[in-house]
Amino acid sequence: MSKPSTTDRPAVDLTVRPSIEELRAVIHPEGMLQRRSAEHWAGRLYMRSISLRITRVLAPVTFITPNGLTYLMMLTGILAGAALVVPGLAGAVLGALLIQVYLLLDCVDGEVARWRRQTSLTGVYLDRVGHYMSEAALLTGLGLRAADLFHRDGGGSKWEWAFLGTLAALGAILIKSETDLVDVARARSGLSAVEDSAAVPRSSGVAKARKAAAFLKFHRLVGAVEASLFVLAAGVADAVHGGLFFTRLAVVVLAAVAMLQTVLHLLSIVLSSRLR
């Protein structure tokens, strides 16, 4: 989740638990939740309402730092991937629940930082690394789940499914890297961060394709929240049907989406004004 800084506000007593209204005015500034490019749909829909109340409890607890919460977010995301190795529906349910905790911590760490005025470059960096690690862990865990490590589906482990899961994880990392490396390239060229308007491709054909992809939102499937829900749905289907057919189908779909989106996103960036 985004972590905008707040420097131009009156000093507050950080040892006292703030009211919901005081906290919301600082950590959810006007327009923040409406910025679709910066706020996840789950944050707008329900998680920011939950995180607001958790942040209120943690605000005066000084031994819990924003960066400490970010490290906990990383750990939770990695554990979500590991949970998928647990056979049966239990593993899929546990993975989805841990991703919800991961999302909650992703909201709370930035909110605590904004309230205490402890936003930092380190925090932003750790947040991005946490997203990379968690999404990769989840998709890798899905591949290991489909490989049937504990031979619950009969026979030996099918390592080709683990390979496909790793391929999906690689794609998810590359997609995020392609976005982040735009700012790296601009910074090394002495340019400011890219504006949202520069994301529109210069080619009308590519612009239409990008608009269609944005409308379908298939690229979101490799995100941690969406992927965990997709895996959960596959786990429920497998529990009803028996075997790992739907889990393995999920691996194929997510690997295909990740690889396709890696190429399309790269083209979208190169053919836009973001590198100009």
mmCIF file of N, CA, C and O in Angstrom, residues 72-150:
data_model
loop_
_atom_site.group_PDB
_atom_site.id
_atom_site.type_symbol
_atom_site.label_atom_id
_atom_site.label_comp_id
_atom_site.label_asym_id
_atom_site.label_seq_id
_atom_site.Cartn_x
_atom_site.Cartn_y
_atom_site.Cartn_z
ATOM 1 N N LEU A 72 7.136 -7.968 9.531
ATOM 2 C CA LEU A 72 6.107 -8.950 9.871
ATOM 3 C C LEU A 72 5.220 -9.225 8.654
ATOM 4 O O LEU A 72 4.802 -10.366 8.432
ATOM 5 N N MET A 73 4.952 -8.195 7.865
ATOM 6 C CA MET A 73 4.197 -8.366 6.625
ATOM 7 C C MET A 73 4.926 -9.328 5.687
ATOM 8 O O MET A 73 4.315 -10.225 5.102
ATOM 9 N N MET A 74 6.242 -9.136 5.530
ATOM 10 C CA MET A 74 7.045 -10.023 4.687
ATOM 11 C C MET A 74 6.923 -11.474 5.153
ATOM 12 O O MET A 74 6.691 -12.387 4.348
ATOM 13 N N LEU A 75 7.099 -11.668 6.457
ATOM 14 C CA LEU A 75 7.058 -13.023 7.023
ATOM 15 C C LEU A 75 5.699 -13.665 6.773
ATOM 16 O O LEU A 75 5.615 -14.836 6.396
ATOM 17 N N THR A 76 4.637 -12.892 6.967
ATOM 18 C CA THR A 76 3.289 -13.425 6.771
ATOM 19 C C THR A 76 3.063 -13.829 5.321
ATOM 20 O O THR A 76 2.471 -14.880 5.033
ATOM 21 N N GLY A 77 3.546 -12.998 4.378
ATOM 22 C CA GLY A 77 3.402 -13.331 2.965
ATOM 23 C C GLY A 77 4.143 -14.601 2.590
ATOM 24 O O GLY A 77 3.631 -15.437 1.829
ATOM 25 N N ILE A 78 5.343 -14.778 3.133
ATOM 26 C CA ILE A 78 6.126 -15.982 2.854
ATOM 27 C C ILE A 78 5.448 -17.210 3.468
ATOM 28 O O ILE A 78 5.378 -18.282 2.850
ATOM 29 N N LEU A 79 4.918 -17.052 4.682
ATOM 30 C CA LEU A 79 4.214 -18.164 5.331
ATOM 31 C C LEU A 79 2.960 -18.558 4.559
ATOM 32 O O LEU A 79 2.566 -19.730 4.552
ATOM 33 N N ALA A 80 2.326 -17.592 3.898
ATOM 34 C CA ALA A 80 1.147 -17.908 3.085
ATOM 35 C C ALA A 80 1.518 -18.859 1.953
ATOM 36 O O ALA A 80 0.782 -19.800 1.644
ATOM 37 N N GLY A 81 2.676 -18.602 1.334
ATOM 38 C CA GLY A 81 3.147 -19.506 0.285
ATOM 39 C C GLY A 81 3.464 -20.879 0.835
ATOM 40 O O GLY A 81 3.116 -21.904 0.230
ATOM 41 N N ALA A 82 4.111 -20.913 2.015
ATOM 42 C CA ALA A 82 4.449 -22.195 2.637
ATOM 43 C C ALA A 82 3.186 -22.962 3.027
ATOM 44 O O ALA A 82 3.139 -24.202 2.952
ATOM 45 N N ALA A 83 2.131 -22.240 3.422
ATOM 46 C CA ALA A 83 0.897 -22.894 3.856
ATOM 47 C C ALA A 83 0.239 -23.674 2.733
ATOM 48 O O ALA A 83 -0.457 -24.669 2.983
ATOM 49 N N LEU A 84 0.446 -23.244 1.499
ATOM 50 C CA LEU A 84 -0.184 -23.933 0.373
ATOM 51 C C LEU A 84 0.334 -25.352 0.187
ATOM 52 O O LEU A 84 -0.319 -26.171 -0.471
ATOM 53 N N VAL A 85 1.488 -25.636 0.754
ATOM 54 C CA VAL A 85 2.035 -26.994 0.657
ATOM 55 C C VAL A 85 1.217 -27.970 1.513
ATOM 56 O O VAL A 85 1.215 -29.177 1.259
ATOM 57 N N VAL A 86 0.510 -27.444 2.516
ATOM 58 C CA VAL A 86 -0.343 -28.302 3.347
ATOM 59 C C VAL A 86 -1.425 -28.923 2.468
ATOM 60 O O VAL A 86 -2.147 -28.209 1.773
ATOM 61 N N PRO A 87 -1.553 -30.241 2.459
ATOM 62 C CA PRO A 87 -2.512 -30.893 1.547
ATOM 63 C C PRO A 87 -3.963 -30.557 1.880
ATOM 64 O O PRO A 87 -4.299 -30.205 3.010
ATOM 65 N N GLY A 88 -4.802 -30.697 0.891
ATOM 66 C CA GLY A 88 -6.232 -30.545 1.090
ATOM 67 C C GLY A 88 -6.684 -29.102 1.175
ATOM 68 O O GLY A 88 -5.910 -28.154 0.991
ATOM 69 N N LEU A 89 -7.956 -28.936 1.483
ATOM 70 C CA LEU A 89 -8.553 -27.607 1.543
ATOM 71 C C LEU A 89 -7.936 -26.749 2.643
ATOM 72 O O LEU A 89 -7.882 -25.518 2.515
ATOM 73 N N ALA A 90 -7.441 -27.379 3.700
ATOM 74 C CA ALA A 90 -6.866 -26.635 4.828
ATOM 75 C C ALA A 90 -5.725 -25.729 4.373
ATOM 76 O O ALA A 90 -5.623 -24.580 4.815
ATOM 77 N N GLY A 91 -4.866 -26.237 3.478
ATOM 78 C CA GLY A 91 -3.744 -25.442 3.002
ATOM 79 C C GLY A 91 -4.207 -24.220 2.219
ATOM 80 O O GLY A 91 -3.667 -23.122 2.395
ATOM 81 N N ALA A 92 -5.210 -24.393 1.366
ATOM 82 C CA ALA A 92 -5.717 -23.278 0.562
ATOM 83 C C ALA A 92 -6.383 -22.233 1.442
ATOM 84 O O ALA A 92 -6.222 -21.023 1.230
ATOM 85 N N VAL A 93 -7.142 -22.682 2.445
ATOM 86 C CA VAL A 93 -7.807 -21.756 3.366
ATOM 87 C C VAL A 93 -6.771 -20.985 4.183
ATOM 88 O O VAL A 93 -6.862 -19.761 4.333
ATOM 89 N N LEU A 94 -5.779 -21.698 4.714
ATOM 90 C CA LEU A 94 -4.741 -21.053 5.525
ATOM 91 C C LEU A 94 -3.960 -20.039 4.693
ATOM 92 O O LEU A 94 -3.654 -18.934 5.165
ATOM 93 N N GLY A 95 -3.624 -20.393 3.450
ATOM 94 C CA GLY A 95 -2.902 -19.466 2.583
ATOM 95 C C GLY A 95 -3.698 -18.190 2.333
ATOM 96 O O GLY A 95 -3.154 -17.081 2.402
ATOM 97 N N ALA A 96 -5.002 -18.341 2.070
ATOM 98 C CA ALA A 96 -5.848 -17.172 1.810
ATOM 99 C C ALA A 96 -5.971 -16.298 3.053
ATOM 100 O O ALA A 96 -5.938 -15.061 2.966
ATOM 101 N N LEU A 97 -6.115 -16.926 4.225
ATOM 102 C CA LEU A 97 -6.225 -16.155 5.469
ATOM 103 C C LEU A 97 -4.940 -15.391 5.772
ATOM 104 O O LEU A 97 -4.978 -14.222 6.188
ATOM 105 N N LEU A 98 -3.798 -16.034 5.551
ATOM 106 C CA LEU A 98 -2.512 -15.368 5.801
ATOM 107 C C LEU A 98 -2.302 -14.198 4.847
ATOM 108 O O LEU A 98 -1.714 -13.177 5.233
ATOM 109 N N ILE A 99 -2.780 -14.304 3.619
ATOM 110 C CA ILE A 99 -2.661 -13.192 2.687
ATOM 111 C C ILE A 99 -3.528 -12.013 3.146
ATOM 112 O O ILE A 99 -3.166 -10.843 2.964
ATOM 113 N N GLN A 100 -4.666 -12.300 3.773
ATOM 114 C CA GLN A 100 -5.486 -11.220 4.323
ATOM 115 C C GLN A 100 -4.748 -10.518 5.467
ATOM 116 O O GLN A 100 -4.798 -9.281 5.587
ATOM 117 N N VAL A 101 -4.039 -11.291 6.295
ATOM 118 C CA VAL A 101 -3.229 -10.693 7.359
ATOM 119 C C VAL A 101 -2.081 -9.885 6.742
ATOM 120 O O VAL A 101 -1.760 -8.784 7.208
ATOM 121 N N TYR A 102 -1.478 -10.420 5.704
ATOM 122 C CA TYR A 102 -0.416 -9.716 4.964
ATOM 123 C C TYR A 102 -0.931 -8.375 4.448
ATOM 124 O O TYR A 102 -0.266 -7.342 4.581
ATOM 125 N N LEU A 103 -2.133 -8.376 3.864
ATOM 126 C CA LEU A 103 -2.715 -7.141 3.349
ATOM 127 C C LEU A 103 -2.997 -6.157 4.479
ATOM 128 O O LEU A 103 -2.756 -4.951 4.344
ATOM 129 N N LEU A 104 -3.490 -6.665 5.602
ATOM 130 C CA LEU A 104 -3.751 -5.809 6.760
ATOM 131 C C LEU A 104 -2.462 -5.137 7.236
ATOM 132 O O LEU A 104 -2.427 -3.923 7.475
ATOM 133 N N LEU A 105 -1.401 -5.913 7.368
ATOM 134 C CA LEU A 105 -0.116 -5.355 7.806
ATOM 135 C C LEU A 105 0.437 -4.375 6.781
ATOM 136 O O LEU A 105 1.088 -3.384 7.142
ATOM 137 N N ASP A 106 0.172 -4.635 5.508
ATOM 138 C CA ASP A 106 0.610 -3.737 4.441
ATOM 139 C C ASP A 106 -0.065 -2.380 4.569
ATOM 140 O O ASP A 106 0.515 -1.357 4.196
ATOM 141 N N CYS A 107 -1.288 -2.376 5.073
ATOM 142 C CA CYS A 107 -1.987 -1.114 5.329
ATOM 143 C C CYS A 107 -1.486 -0.456 6.614
ATOM 144 O O CYS A 107 -1.192 0.739 6.645
ATOM 145 N N VAL A 108 -1.385 -1.253 7.672
ATOM 146 C CA VAL A 108 -1.092 -0.709 8.999
ATOM 147 C C VAL A 108 0.304 -0.109 9.087
ATOM 148 O O VAL A 108 0.493 0.938 9.734
ATOM 149 N N ASP A 109 1.306 -0.732 8.440
ATOM 150 C CA ASP A 109 2.672 -0.201 8.589
ATOM 151 C C ASP A 109 2.767 1.232 8.072
ATOM 152 O O ASP A 109 3.361 2.106 8.712
ATOM 153 N N GLY A 110 2.154 1.505 6.932
ATOM 154 C CA GLY A 110 2.182 2.864 6.390
ATOM 155 C C GLY A 110 1.347 3.834 7.204
ATOM 156 O O GLY A 110 1.700 5.003 7.364
ATOM 157 N N GLU A 111 0.223 3.353 7.735
ATOM 158 C CA GLU A 111 -0.634 4.224 8.545
ATOM 159 C C GLU A 111 0.061 4.635 9.834
ATOM 160 O O GLU A 111 0.009 5.805 10.234
ATOM 161 N N VAL A 112 0.703 3.687 10.490
ATOM 162 C CA VAL A 112 1.454 4.001 11.708
ATOM 163 C C VAL A 112 2.581 4.983 11.393
ATOM 164 O O VAL A 112 2.830 5.938 12.143
ATOM 165 N N ALA A 113 3.261 4.766 10.266
ATOM 166 C CA ALA A 113 4.354 5.653 9.877
ATOM 167 C C ALA A 113 3.851 7.077 9.626
ATOM 168 O O ALA A 113 4.482 8.057 10.041
ATOM 169 N N ARG A 114 2.691 7.211 8.963
ATOM 170 C CA ARG A 114 2.153 8.541 8.697
ATOM 171 C C ARG A 114 1.709 9.239 9.980
ATOM 172 O O ARG A 114 1.943 10.427 10.159
ATOM 173 N N TRP A 115 1.082 8.479 10.864
ATOM 174 C CA TRP A 115 0.627 9.087 12.116
ATOM 175 C C TRP A 115 1.807 9.571 12.959
ATOM 176 O O TRP A 115 1.762 10.646 13.553
ATOM 177 N N ARG A 116 2.868 8.783 13.025
ATOM 178 C CA ARG A 116 4.033 9.134 13.851
ATOM 179 C C ARG A 116 5.051 9.995 13.105
ATOM 180 O O ARG A 116 6.081 10.355 13.672
ATOM 181 N N ARG A 117 4.798 10.279 11.844
ATOM 182 C CA ARG A 117 5.761 11.003 10.991
ATOM 183 C C ARG A 117 7.081 10.246 10.915
ATOM 184 O O ARG A 117 8.167 10.818 11.025
ATOM 185 N N GLN A 118 6.997 8.963 10.710
ATOM 186 C CA GLN A 118 8.190 8.114 10.617
ATOM 187 C C GLN A 118 8.320 7.485 9.228
ATOM 188 O O GLN A 118 8.925 6.438 9.076
ATOM 189 N N THR A 119 7.739 8.128 8.217
ATOM 190 C CA THR A 119 7.916 7.617 6.857
ATOM 191 C C THR A 119 9.385 7.755 6.462
ATOM 192 O O THR A 119 10.067 8.705 6.869
ATOM 193 N N SER A 120 9.876 6.806 5.677
ATOM 194 C CA SER A 120 11.293 6.816 5.305
ATOM 195 C C SER A 120 11.504 6.071 3.999
ATOM 196 O O SER A 120 10.670 5.272 3.575
ATOM 197 N N LEU A 121 12.653 6.328 3.382
ATOM 198 C CA LEU A 121 13.021 5.592 2.177
ATOM 199 C C LEU A 121 13.189 4.109 2.483
ATOM 200 O O LEU A 121 12.844 3.257 1.668
ATOM 201 N N THR A 122 13.722 3.814 3.676
ATOM 202 C CA THR A 122 13.880 2.411 4.064
ATOM 203 C C THR A 122 12.532 1.714 4.116
ATOM 204 O O THR A 122 12.382 0.578 3.645
ATOM 205 N N GLY A 123 11.531 2.399 4.653
ATOM 206 C CA GLY A 123 10.202 1.826 4.733
ATOM 207 C C GLY A 123 9.602 1.547 3.365
ATOM 208 O O GLY A 123 9.000 0.487 3.131
ATOM 209 N N VAL A 124 9.774 2.499 2.449
ATOM 210 C CA VAL A 124 9.268 2.317 1.085
ATOM 211 C C VAL A 124 9.969 1.140 0.418
ATOM 212 O O VAL A 124 9.339 0.307 -0.243
ATOM 213 N N TYR A 125 11.291 1.065 0.604
ATOM 214 C CA TYR A 125 12.076 -0.017 0.003
ATOM 215 C C TYR A 125 11.647 -1.378 0.546
ATOM 216 O O TYR A 125 11.410 -2.321 -0.219
ATOM 217 N N LEU A 126 11.534 -1.479 1.877
ATOM 218 C CA LEU A 126 11.137 -2.745 2.479
ATOM 219 C C LEU A 126 9.731 -3.153 2.040
ATOM 220 O O LEU A 126 9.453 -4.340 1.833
ATOM 221 N N ASP A 127 8.853 -2.177 1.887
ATOM 222 C CA ASP A 127 7.498 -2.462 1.439
ATOM 223 C C ASP A 127 7.505 -3.097 0.055
ATOM 224 O O ASP A 127 6.816 -4.086 -0.194
ATOM 225 N N ARG A 128 8.311 -2.537 -0.853
ATOM 226 C CA ARG A 128 8.386 -3.086 -2.205
ATOM 227 C C ARG A 128 8.997 -4.478 -2.204
ATOM 228 O O ARG A 128 8.501 -5.388 -2.868
ATOM 229 N N VAL A 129 10.074 -4.654 -1.437
ATOM 230 C CA VAL A 129 10.703 -5.975 -1.346
ATOM 231 C C VAL A 129 9.713 -6.990 -0.783
ATOM 232 O O VAL A 129 9.644 -8.140 -1.248
ATOM 233 N N GLY A 130 8.917 -6.564 0.201
ATOM 234 C CA GLY A 130 7.923 -7.453 0.783
ATOM 235 C C GLY A 130 6.900 -7.923 -0.230
ATOM 236 O O GLY A 130 6.497 -9.088 -0.227
ATOM 237 N N HIS A 131 6.489 -7.024 -1.129
ATOM 238 C CA HIS A 131 5.543 -7.411 -2.172
ATOM 239 C C HIS A 131 6.165 -8.421 -3.138
ATOM 240 O O HIS A 131 5.522 -9.407 -3.522
ATOM 241 N N TYR A 132 7.415 -8.168 -3.523
ATOM 242 C CA TYR A 132 8.122 -9.102 -4.410
ATOM 243 C C TYR A 132 8.171 -10.495 -3.781
ATOM 244 O O TYR A 132 7.820 -11.502 -4.401
ATOM 245 N N MET A 133 8.644 -10.536 -2.531
ATOM 246 C CA MET A 133 8.876 -11.817 -1.875
ATOM 247 C C MET A 133 7.568 -12.582 -1.647
ATOM 248 O O MET A 133 7.503 -13.794 -1.855
ATOM 249 N N SER A 134 6.533 -11.861 -1.229
ATOM 250 C CA SER A 134 5.278 -12.520 -0.875
ATOM 251 C C SER A 134 4.583 -13.102 -2.088
ATOM 252 O O SER A 134 4.087 -14.241 -2.050
ATOM 253 N N GLU A 135 4.525 -12.330 -3.178
ATOM 254 C CA GLU A 135 3.866 -12.847 -4.375
ATOM 255 C C GLU A 135 4.640 -14.020 -4.963
ATOM 256 O O GLU A 135 4.053 -15.006 -5.414
ATOM 257 N N ALA A 136 5.965 -13.922 -4.941
ATOM 258 C CA ALA A 136 6.776 -15.027 -5.446
ATOM 259 C C ALA A 136 6.597 -16.268 -4.583
ATOM 260 O O ALA A 136 6.476 -17.391 -5.090
ATOM 261 N N ALA A 137 6.558 -16.084 -3.254
ATOM 262 C CA ALA A 137 6.388 -17.218 -2.348
ATOM 263 C C ALA A 137 5.033 -17.888 -2.558
ATOM 264 O O ALA A 137 4.920 -19.122 -2.564
ATOM 265 N N LEU A 138 3.989 -17.086 -2.763
ATOM 266 C CA LEU A 138 2.649 -17.641 -2.933
ATOM 267 C C LEU A 138 2.565 -18.487 -4.198
ATOM 268 O O LEU A 138 2.041 -19.607 -4.181
ATOM 269 N N LEU A 139 3.092 -17.970 -5.304
ATOM 270 C CA LEU A 139 3.011 -18.700 -6.571
ATOM 271 C C LEU A 139 3.931 -19.919 -6.579
ATOM 272 O O LEU A 139 3.592 -20.960 -7.146
ATOM 273 N N THR A 140 5.078 -19.801 -5.929
ATOM 274 C CA THR A 140 5.958 -20.961 -5.790
ATOM 275 C C THR A 140 5.294 -22.029 -4.931
ATOM 276 O O THR A 140 5.340 -23.232 -5.248
ATOM 277 N N GLY A 141 4.639 -21.592 -3.841
ATOM 278 C CA GLY A 141 3.919 -22.525 -2.988
ATOM 279 C C GLY A 141 2.793 -23.236 -3.724
ATOM 280 O O GLY A 141 2.552 -24.427 -3.521
ATOM 281 N N LEU A 142 2.131 -22.499 -4.617
ATOM 282 C CA LEU A 142 1.077 -23.114 -5.426
ATOM 283 C C LEU A 142 1.645 -24.206 -6.318
ATOM 284 O O LEU A 142 1.052 -25.291 -6.457
ATOM 285 N N GLY A 143 2.805 -23.952 -6.920
ATOM 286 C CA GLY A 143 3.436 -24.965 -7.762
ATOM 287 C C GLY A 143 3.797 -26.214 -6.973
ATOM 288 O O GLY A 143 3.587 -27.341 -7.432
ATOM 289 N N LEU A 144 4.306 -26.016 -5.749
ATOM 290 C CA LEU A 144 4.649 -27.164 -4.901
ATOM 291 C C LEU A 144 3.392 -27.907 -4.461
ATOM 292 O O LEU A 144 3.397 -29.139 -4.343
ATOM 293 N N ARG A 145 2.323 -27.172 -4.251
ATOM 294 C CA ARG A 145 1.049 -27.807 -3.900
ATOM 295 C C ARG A 145 0.569 -28.711 -5.042
ATOM 296 O O ARG A 145 0.151 -29.847 -4.819
ATOM 297 N N ALA A 146 0.646 -28.164 -6.254
ATOM 298 C CA ALA A 146 0.221 -28.928 -7.430
ATOM 299 C C ALA A 146 1.129 -30.118 -7.694
ATOM 300 O O ALA A 146 0.703 -31.119 -8.282
ATOM 301 N N ALA A 147 2.399 -30.024 -7.257
ATOM 302 C CA ALA A 147 3.342 -31.131 -7.451
ATOM 303 C C ALA A 147 3.026 -32.323 -6.539
ATOM 304 O O ALA A 147 3.569 -33.408 -6.743
ATOM 305 N N ASP A 148 2.162 -32.089 -5.538
ATOM 306 C CA ASP A 148 1.733 -33.164 -4.645
ATOM 307 C C ASP A 148 2.928 -33.748 -3.884
ATOM 308 O O ASP A 148 3.252 -34.945 -3.999
ATOM 309 N N LEU A 149 3.551 -32.913 -3.066
ATOM 310 C CA LEU A 149 4.747 -33.327 -2.339
ATOM 311 C C LEU A 149 4.502 -34.517 -1.420
ATOM 312 O O LEU A 149 5.398 -35.338 -1.198
ATOM 313 N N PHE A 150 3.292 -34.604 -0.876
ATOM 314 C CA PHE A 150 3.008 -35.676 0.088
ATOM 315 C C PHE A 150 2.273 -36.856 -0.556
ATOM 316 O O PHE A 150 1.746 -37.724 0.145
#
